[in-house]
Short mmCIF file of C-alpha atoms and ligand atoms in Angstrom, two decimals:
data_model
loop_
_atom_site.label_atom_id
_atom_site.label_comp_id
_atom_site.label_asym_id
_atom_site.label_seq_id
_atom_site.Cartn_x
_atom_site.Cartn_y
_atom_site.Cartn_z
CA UNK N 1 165.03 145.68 -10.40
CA UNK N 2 161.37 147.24 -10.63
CA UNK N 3 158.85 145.13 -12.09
CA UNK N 4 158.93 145.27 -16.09
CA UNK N 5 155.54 147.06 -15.78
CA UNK N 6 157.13 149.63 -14.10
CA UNK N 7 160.47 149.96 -15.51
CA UNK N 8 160.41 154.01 -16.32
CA UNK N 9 161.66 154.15 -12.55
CA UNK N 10 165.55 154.31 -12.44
CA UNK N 11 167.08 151.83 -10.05
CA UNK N 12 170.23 152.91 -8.71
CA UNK N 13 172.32 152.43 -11.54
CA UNK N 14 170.17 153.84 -14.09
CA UNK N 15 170.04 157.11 -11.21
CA UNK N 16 173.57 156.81 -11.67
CA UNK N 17 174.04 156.64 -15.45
CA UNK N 18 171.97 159.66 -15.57
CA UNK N 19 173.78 162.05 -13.08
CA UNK N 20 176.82 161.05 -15.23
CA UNK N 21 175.22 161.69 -18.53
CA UNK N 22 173.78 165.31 -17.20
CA UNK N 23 177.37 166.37 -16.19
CA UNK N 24 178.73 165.12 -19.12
CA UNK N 25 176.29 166.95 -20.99
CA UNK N 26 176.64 170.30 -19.30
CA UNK N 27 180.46 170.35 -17.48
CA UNK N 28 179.70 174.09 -17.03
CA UNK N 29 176.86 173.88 -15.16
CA UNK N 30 176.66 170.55 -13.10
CA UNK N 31 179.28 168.92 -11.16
CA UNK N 32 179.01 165.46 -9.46
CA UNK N 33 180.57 165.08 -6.24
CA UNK N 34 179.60 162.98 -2.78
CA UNK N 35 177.96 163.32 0.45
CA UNK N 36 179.48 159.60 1.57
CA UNK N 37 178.60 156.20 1.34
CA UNK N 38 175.92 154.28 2.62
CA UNK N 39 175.86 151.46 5.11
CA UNK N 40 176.51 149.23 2.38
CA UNK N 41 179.11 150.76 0.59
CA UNK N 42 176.61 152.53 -2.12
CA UNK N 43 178.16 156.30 -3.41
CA UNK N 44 175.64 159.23 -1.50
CA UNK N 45 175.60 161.18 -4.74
CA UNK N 46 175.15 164.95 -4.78
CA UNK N 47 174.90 167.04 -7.68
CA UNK N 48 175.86 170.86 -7.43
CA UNK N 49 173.87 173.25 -10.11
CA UNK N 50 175.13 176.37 -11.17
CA UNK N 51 176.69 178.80 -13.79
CA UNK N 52 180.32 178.40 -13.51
CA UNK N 53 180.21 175.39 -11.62
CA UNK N 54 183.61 174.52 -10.44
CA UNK N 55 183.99 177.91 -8.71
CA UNK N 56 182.56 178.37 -5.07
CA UNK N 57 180.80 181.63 -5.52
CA UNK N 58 179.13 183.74 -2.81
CA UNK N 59 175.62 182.36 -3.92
CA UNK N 60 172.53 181.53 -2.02
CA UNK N 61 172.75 177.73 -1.85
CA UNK N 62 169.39 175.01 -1.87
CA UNK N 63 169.01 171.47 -0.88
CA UNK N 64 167.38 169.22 -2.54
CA UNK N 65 167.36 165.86 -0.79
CA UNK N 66 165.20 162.38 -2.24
CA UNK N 67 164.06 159.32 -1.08
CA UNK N 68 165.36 159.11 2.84
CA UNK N 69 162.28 156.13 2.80
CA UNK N 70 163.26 153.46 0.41
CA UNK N 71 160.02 152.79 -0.77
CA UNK N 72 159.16 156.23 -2.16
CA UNK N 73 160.98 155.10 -5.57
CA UNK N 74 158.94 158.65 -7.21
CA UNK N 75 161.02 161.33 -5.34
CA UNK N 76 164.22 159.47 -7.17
CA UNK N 77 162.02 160.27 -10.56
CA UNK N 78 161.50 164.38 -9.18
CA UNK N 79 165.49 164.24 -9.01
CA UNK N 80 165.83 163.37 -12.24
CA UNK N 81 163.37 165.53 -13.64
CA UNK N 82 165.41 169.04 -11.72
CA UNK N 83 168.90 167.05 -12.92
CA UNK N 84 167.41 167.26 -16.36
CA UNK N 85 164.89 170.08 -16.46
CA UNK N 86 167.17 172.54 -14.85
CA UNK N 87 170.77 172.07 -16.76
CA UNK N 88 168.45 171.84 -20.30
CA UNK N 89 166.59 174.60 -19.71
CA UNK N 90 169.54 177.07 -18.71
CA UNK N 91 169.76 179.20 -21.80
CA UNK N 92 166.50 179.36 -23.12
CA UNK N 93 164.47 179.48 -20.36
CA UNK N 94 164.59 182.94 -19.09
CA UNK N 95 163.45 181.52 -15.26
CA UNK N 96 165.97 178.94 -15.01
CA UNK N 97 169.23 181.17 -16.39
CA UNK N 98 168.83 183.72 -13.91
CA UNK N 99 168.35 181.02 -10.97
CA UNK N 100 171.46 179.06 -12.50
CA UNK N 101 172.90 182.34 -12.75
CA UNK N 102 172.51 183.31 -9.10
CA UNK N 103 172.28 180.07 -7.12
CA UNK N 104 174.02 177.46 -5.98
CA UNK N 105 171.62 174.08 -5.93
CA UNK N 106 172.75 170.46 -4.21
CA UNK N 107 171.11 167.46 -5.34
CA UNK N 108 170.91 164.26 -3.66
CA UNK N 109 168.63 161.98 -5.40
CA UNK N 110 168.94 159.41 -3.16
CA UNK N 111 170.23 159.23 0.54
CA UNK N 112 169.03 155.96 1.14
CA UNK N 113 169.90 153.79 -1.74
CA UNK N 114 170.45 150.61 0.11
CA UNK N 115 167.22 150.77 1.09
CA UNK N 116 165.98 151.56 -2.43
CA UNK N 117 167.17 148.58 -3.75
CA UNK N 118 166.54 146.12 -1.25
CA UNK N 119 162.75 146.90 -1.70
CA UNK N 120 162.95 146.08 -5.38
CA UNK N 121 165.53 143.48 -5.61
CA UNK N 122 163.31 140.92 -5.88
CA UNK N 123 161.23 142.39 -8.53
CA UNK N 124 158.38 142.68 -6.32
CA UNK N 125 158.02 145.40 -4.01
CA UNK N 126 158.42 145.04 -0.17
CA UNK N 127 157.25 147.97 0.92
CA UNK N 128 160.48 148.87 2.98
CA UNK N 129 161.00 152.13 4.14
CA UNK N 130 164.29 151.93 6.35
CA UNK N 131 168.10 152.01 5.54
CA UNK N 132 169.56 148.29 6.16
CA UNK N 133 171.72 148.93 8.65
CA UNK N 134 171.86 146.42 12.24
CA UNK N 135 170.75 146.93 15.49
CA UNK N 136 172.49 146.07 18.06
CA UNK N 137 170.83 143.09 20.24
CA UNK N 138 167.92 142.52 17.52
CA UNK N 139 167.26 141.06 14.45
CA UNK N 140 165.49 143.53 13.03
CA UNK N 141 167.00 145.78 10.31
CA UNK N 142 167.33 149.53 9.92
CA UNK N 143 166.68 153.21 11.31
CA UNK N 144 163.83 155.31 9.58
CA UNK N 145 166.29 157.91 8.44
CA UNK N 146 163.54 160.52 8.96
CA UNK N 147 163.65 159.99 13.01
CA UNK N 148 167.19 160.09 13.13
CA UNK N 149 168.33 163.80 12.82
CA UNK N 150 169.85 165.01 16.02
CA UNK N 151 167.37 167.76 16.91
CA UNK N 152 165.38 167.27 19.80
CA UNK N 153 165.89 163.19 19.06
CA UNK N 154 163.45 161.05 20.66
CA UNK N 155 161.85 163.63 22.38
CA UNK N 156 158.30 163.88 22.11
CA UNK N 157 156.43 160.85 20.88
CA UNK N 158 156.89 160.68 17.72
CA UNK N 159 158.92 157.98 16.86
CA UNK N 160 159.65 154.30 17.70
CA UNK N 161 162.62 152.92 20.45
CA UNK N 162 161.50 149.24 18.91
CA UNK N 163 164.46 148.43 16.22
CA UNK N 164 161.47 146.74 14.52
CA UNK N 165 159.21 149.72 13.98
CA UNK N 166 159.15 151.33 10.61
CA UNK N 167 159.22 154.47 12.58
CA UNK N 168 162.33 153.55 14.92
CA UNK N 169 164.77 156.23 15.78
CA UNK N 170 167.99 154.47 16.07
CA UNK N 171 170.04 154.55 18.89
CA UNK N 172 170.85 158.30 19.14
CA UNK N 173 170.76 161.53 16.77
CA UNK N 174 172.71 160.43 13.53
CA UNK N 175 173.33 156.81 15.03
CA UNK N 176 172.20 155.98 11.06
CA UNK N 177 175.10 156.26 8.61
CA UNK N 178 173.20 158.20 5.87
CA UNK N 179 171.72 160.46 8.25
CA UNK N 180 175.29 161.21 9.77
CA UNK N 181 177.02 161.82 6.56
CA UNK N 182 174.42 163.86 5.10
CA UNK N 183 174.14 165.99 8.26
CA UNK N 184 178.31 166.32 7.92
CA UNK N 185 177.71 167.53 4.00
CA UNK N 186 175.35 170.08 5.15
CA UNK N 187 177.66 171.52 8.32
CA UNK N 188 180.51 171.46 5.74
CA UNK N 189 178.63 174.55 4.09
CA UNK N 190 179.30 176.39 6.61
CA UNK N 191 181.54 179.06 5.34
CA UNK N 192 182.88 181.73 7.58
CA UNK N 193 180.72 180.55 10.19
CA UNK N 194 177.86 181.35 8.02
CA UNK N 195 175.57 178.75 6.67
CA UNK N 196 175.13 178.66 2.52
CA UNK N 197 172.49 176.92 2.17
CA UNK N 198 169.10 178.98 3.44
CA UNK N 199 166.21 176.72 2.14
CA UNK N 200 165.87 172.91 1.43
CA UNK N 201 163.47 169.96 0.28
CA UNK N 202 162.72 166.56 1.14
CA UNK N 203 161.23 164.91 -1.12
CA UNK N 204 158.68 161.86 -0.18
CA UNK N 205 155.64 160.22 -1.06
CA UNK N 206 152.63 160.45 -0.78
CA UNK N 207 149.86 162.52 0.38
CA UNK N 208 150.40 165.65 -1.88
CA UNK N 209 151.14 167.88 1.31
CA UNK N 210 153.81 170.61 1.53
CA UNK N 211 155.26 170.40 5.08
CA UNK N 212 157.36 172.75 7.64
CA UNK N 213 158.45 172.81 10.58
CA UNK N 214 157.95 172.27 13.89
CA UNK N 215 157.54 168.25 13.99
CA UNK N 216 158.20 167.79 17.49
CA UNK N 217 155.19 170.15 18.44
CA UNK N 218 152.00 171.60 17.58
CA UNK N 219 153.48 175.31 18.61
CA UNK N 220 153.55 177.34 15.74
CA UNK N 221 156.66 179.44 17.53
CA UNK N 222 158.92 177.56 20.25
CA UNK N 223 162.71 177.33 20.75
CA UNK N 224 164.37 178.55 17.78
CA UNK N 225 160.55 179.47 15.63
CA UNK N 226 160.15 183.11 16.20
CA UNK N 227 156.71 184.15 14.57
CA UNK N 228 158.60 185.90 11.42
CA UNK N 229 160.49 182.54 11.39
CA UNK N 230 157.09 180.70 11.44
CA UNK N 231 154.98 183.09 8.90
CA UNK N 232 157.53 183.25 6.08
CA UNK N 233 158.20 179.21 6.28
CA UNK N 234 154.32 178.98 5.87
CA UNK N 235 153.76 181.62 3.35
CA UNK N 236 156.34 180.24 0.67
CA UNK N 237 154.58 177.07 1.54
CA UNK N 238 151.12 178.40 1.09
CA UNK N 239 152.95 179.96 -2.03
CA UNK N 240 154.61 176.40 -3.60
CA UNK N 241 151.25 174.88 -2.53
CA UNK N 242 149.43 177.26 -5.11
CA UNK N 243 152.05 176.33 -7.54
CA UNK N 244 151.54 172.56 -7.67
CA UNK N 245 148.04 171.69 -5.76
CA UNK N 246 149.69 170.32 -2.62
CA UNK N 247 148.01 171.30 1.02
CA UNK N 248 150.64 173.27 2.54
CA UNK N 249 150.59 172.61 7.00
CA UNK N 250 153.16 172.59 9.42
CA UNK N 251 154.00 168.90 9.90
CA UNK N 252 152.88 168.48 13.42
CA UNK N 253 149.21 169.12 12.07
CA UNK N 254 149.78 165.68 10.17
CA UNK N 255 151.19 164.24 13.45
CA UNK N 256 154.03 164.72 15.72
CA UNK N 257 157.30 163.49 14.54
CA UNK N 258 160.45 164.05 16.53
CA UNK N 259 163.95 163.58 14.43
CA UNK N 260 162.67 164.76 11.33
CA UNK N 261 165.05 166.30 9.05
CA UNK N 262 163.22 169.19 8.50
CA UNK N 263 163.49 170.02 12.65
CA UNK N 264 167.00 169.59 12.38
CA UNK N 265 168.05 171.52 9.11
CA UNK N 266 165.71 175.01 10.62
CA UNK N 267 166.64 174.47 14.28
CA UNK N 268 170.40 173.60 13.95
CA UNK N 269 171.35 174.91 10.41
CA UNK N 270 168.82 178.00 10.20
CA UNK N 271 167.61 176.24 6.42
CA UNK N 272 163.96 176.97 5.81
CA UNK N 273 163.26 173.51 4.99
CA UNK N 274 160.26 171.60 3.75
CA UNK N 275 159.03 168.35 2.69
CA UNK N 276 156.91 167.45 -0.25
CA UNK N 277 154.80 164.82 0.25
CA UNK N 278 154.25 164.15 -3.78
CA UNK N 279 151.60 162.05 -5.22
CA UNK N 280 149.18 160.56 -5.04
CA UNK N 281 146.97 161.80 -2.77
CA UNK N 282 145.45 158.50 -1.13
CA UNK N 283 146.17 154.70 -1.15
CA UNK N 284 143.22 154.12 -4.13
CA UNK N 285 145.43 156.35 -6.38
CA UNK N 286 148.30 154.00 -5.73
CA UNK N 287 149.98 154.53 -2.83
CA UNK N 288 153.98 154.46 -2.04
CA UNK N 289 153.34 152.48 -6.05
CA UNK N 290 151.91 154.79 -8.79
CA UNK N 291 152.33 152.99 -11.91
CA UNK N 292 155.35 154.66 -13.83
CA UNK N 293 152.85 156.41 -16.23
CA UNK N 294 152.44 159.20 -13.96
CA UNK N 295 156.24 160.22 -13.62
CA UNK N 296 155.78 162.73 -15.82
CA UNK N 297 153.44 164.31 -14.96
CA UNK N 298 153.65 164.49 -11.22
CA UNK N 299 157.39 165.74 -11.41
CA UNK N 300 156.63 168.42 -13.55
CA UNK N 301 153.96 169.18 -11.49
CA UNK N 302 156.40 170.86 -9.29
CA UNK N 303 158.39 172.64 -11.96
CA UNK N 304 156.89 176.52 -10.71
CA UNK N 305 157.02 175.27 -6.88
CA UNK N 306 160.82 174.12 -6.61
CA UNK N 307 162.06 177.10 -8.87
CA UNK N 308 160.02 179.58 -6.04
CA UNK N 309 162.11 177.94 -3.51
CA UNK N 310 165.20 178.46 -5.27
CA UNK N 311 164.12 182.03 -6.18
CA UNK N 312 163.43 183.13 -2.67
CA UNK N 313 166.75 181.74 -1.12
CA UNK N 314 168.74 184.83 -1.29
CA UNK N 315 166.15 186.23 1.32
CA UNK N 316 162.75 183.90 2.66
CA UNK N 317 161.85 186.87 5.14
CA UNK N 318 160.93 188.40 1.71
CA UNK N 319 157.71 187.05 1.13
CA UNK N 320 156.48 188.53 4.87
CA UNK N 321 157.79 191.60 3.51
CA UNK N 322 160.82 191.84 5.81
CA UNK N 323 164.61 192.24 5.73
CA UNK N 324 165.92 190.88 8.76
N1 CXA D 1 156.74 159.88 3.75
S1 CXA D 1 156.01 159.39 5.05
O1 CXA D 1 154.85 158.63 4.65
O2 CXA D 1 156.96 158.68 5.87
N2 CXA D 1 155.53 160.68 5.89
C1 CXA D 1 156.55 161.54 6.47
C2 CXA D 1 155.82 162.83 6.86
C3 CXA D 1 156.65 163.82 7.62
C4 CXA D 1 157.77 164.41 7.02
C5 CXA D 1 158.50 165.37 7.74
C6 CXA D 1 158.14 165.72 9.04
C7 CXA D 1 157.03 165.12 9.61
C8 CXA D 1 156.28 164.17 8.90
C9 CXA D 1 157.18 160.87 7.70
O3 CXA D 1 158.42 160.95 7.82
O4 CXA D 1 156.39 160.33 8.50
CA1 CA D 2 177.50 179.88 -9.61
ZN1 ZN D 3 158.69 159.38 3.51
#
């Protein structure tokens, strides 16, 4: 469990308690279904948010997806706060009825949670970022989930082919079960041959950065980025960015990753897709370990942000002031 100094964090069966209290408490509006099961055997919870829940209505759909890297323990706490912050607030706050009304919202607070526990099972933090799942011919443990999506795997750099890197990519595209079964939840909302779901977040710690794609290149437009494509993902970033403080870059000004899940959800999915790297901003502010008095206040902090996102998924060409 975390350490007792710290114990506002929700391990996964707190996480889990809550998702069934906030469906209990609002059957109309949240319904708690799966993505799969983790290496281990751990449920990959997601959450659907909407008015009239149980029916599949011809609503723009968003992604919300939390703690791929194990030890970012405060992206489980910004699930919580949209479980809780978004099925409360429907019917008195004007903002979040008409997104309730009009959207349909998939949480998965945490894709990783083998990897969430092992680094506080002891009750001291080990710093681990991977799932746990074997390699094959090593002793070393895990994929970084977050160089395993099957876009342009491997490709450019930015990644490790040492099973004992914190940054290795596995041994191909979706080789990782979470990665794999998350990937299969997101094709599965395909409808029609249409894609639902037009805009997603990862959640991760830290930096306080709002990211978009490309990873795999410092190209603003390339296979797949058309400049539209490129100027409205960084406008509604430039926009969230104003909401909560972040810096908002494309991701390959931080440095070149290649099997990032943002890569993957824009160039095989068409999702405008993002990642929020939440606080703090620098080791001296506590690192991948903020002390559980900041929850708070650093997932609120992204209250205005995430409902923007949600807002503009019916049409993100909007904000460049096209219809495509
Ligand atoms: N959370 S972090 O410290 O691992 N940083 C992320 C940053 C990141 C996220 C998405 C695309 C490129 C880069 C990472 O996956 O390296
Ligand atoms: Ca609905
Ligand atoms: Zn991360």
């Amino acid at each position: 469990d975390f350490p007792p100094e710290d114990s506002d964090y929700h391990n996964y069966d707190e996480l889990t308690d809550v998702v069934d209290q906030v469906v209990a408490d609002h059957p109309d509006l949240a319904l708690k279904t799966s993505a799969g099961t983790s290496h281990e055997g751990r449920d990959l919870i997601a959450v659907k948010l909407s008015a009239n829940v149980e029916t599949d209505e011809a609503e723009p759909e968003v992604l919300f997806t939390h703690s791929q890297h194990a030890r970012e323990h405060l992206t489980v706490e910004m699930a919580v706060y949209l479980l809780e912050t978004l099925t409360d607030g429907y019917g008195s706050d004007a903002r979040i009825t008409e997104l309730l009304d009009g959207r349909e919202i998939w949480i998965l607070p945490n894709v990783n949670p083998d990897g969430s526990e092992y680094d506080i099972e002891t009750g001291s933090y080990r710093s681990w970022r991977k799932n746990r799942q074997p390699n094959e011919g090593s002793s070393a443990i895990g994929t970084d989930l977050n160089r395993n999506w099957a876009y342009n795997w491997g490709c450019c750099g930015g990644s490790s082919g040492d099973p004992s890197s914190i940054t290795y990519r596995g041994s191909a595209g979706e080789s990782a079960t979470e990665v794999n079964q998350v990937a299969d939840f997101v094709r599965g909302r395909v409808v029609d041959g249409e894609q639902q779901i037009t805009a997603a977040i990862d959640f991760h710690t830290y930096s306080e950065l709002i990211l978009w794609p490309y990873g795999y290149t410092y190209g603003d437009v390339a296979p797949g980025m058309t400049q539209d494509d490129y100027d409205t993902h960084a406008e509604l970033g430039r926009l969230m960015a104003d909401g909560n403080g972040y810096t908002p870059q494309q991701s390959s000004d931080l440095y070149i990753t290649d099997g990032s899940i943002n890569d993957w959800l824009w160039a095989d999915q068409g999702i405008f897709s993002y990642t929020y790297e939440m606080y703090p901003g620098s080791e001296s502010e506590g690192g991948f370990y903020p002390p559980d008095d900041v929850i708070g206040r650093e997932t609120e902090r992204n209250h205005d942000s995430v409902l923007d996102l949600i807002d503009y998924a019916d049409c993100p060409y909007r904000i460049i002031g096209e219809e495509q």
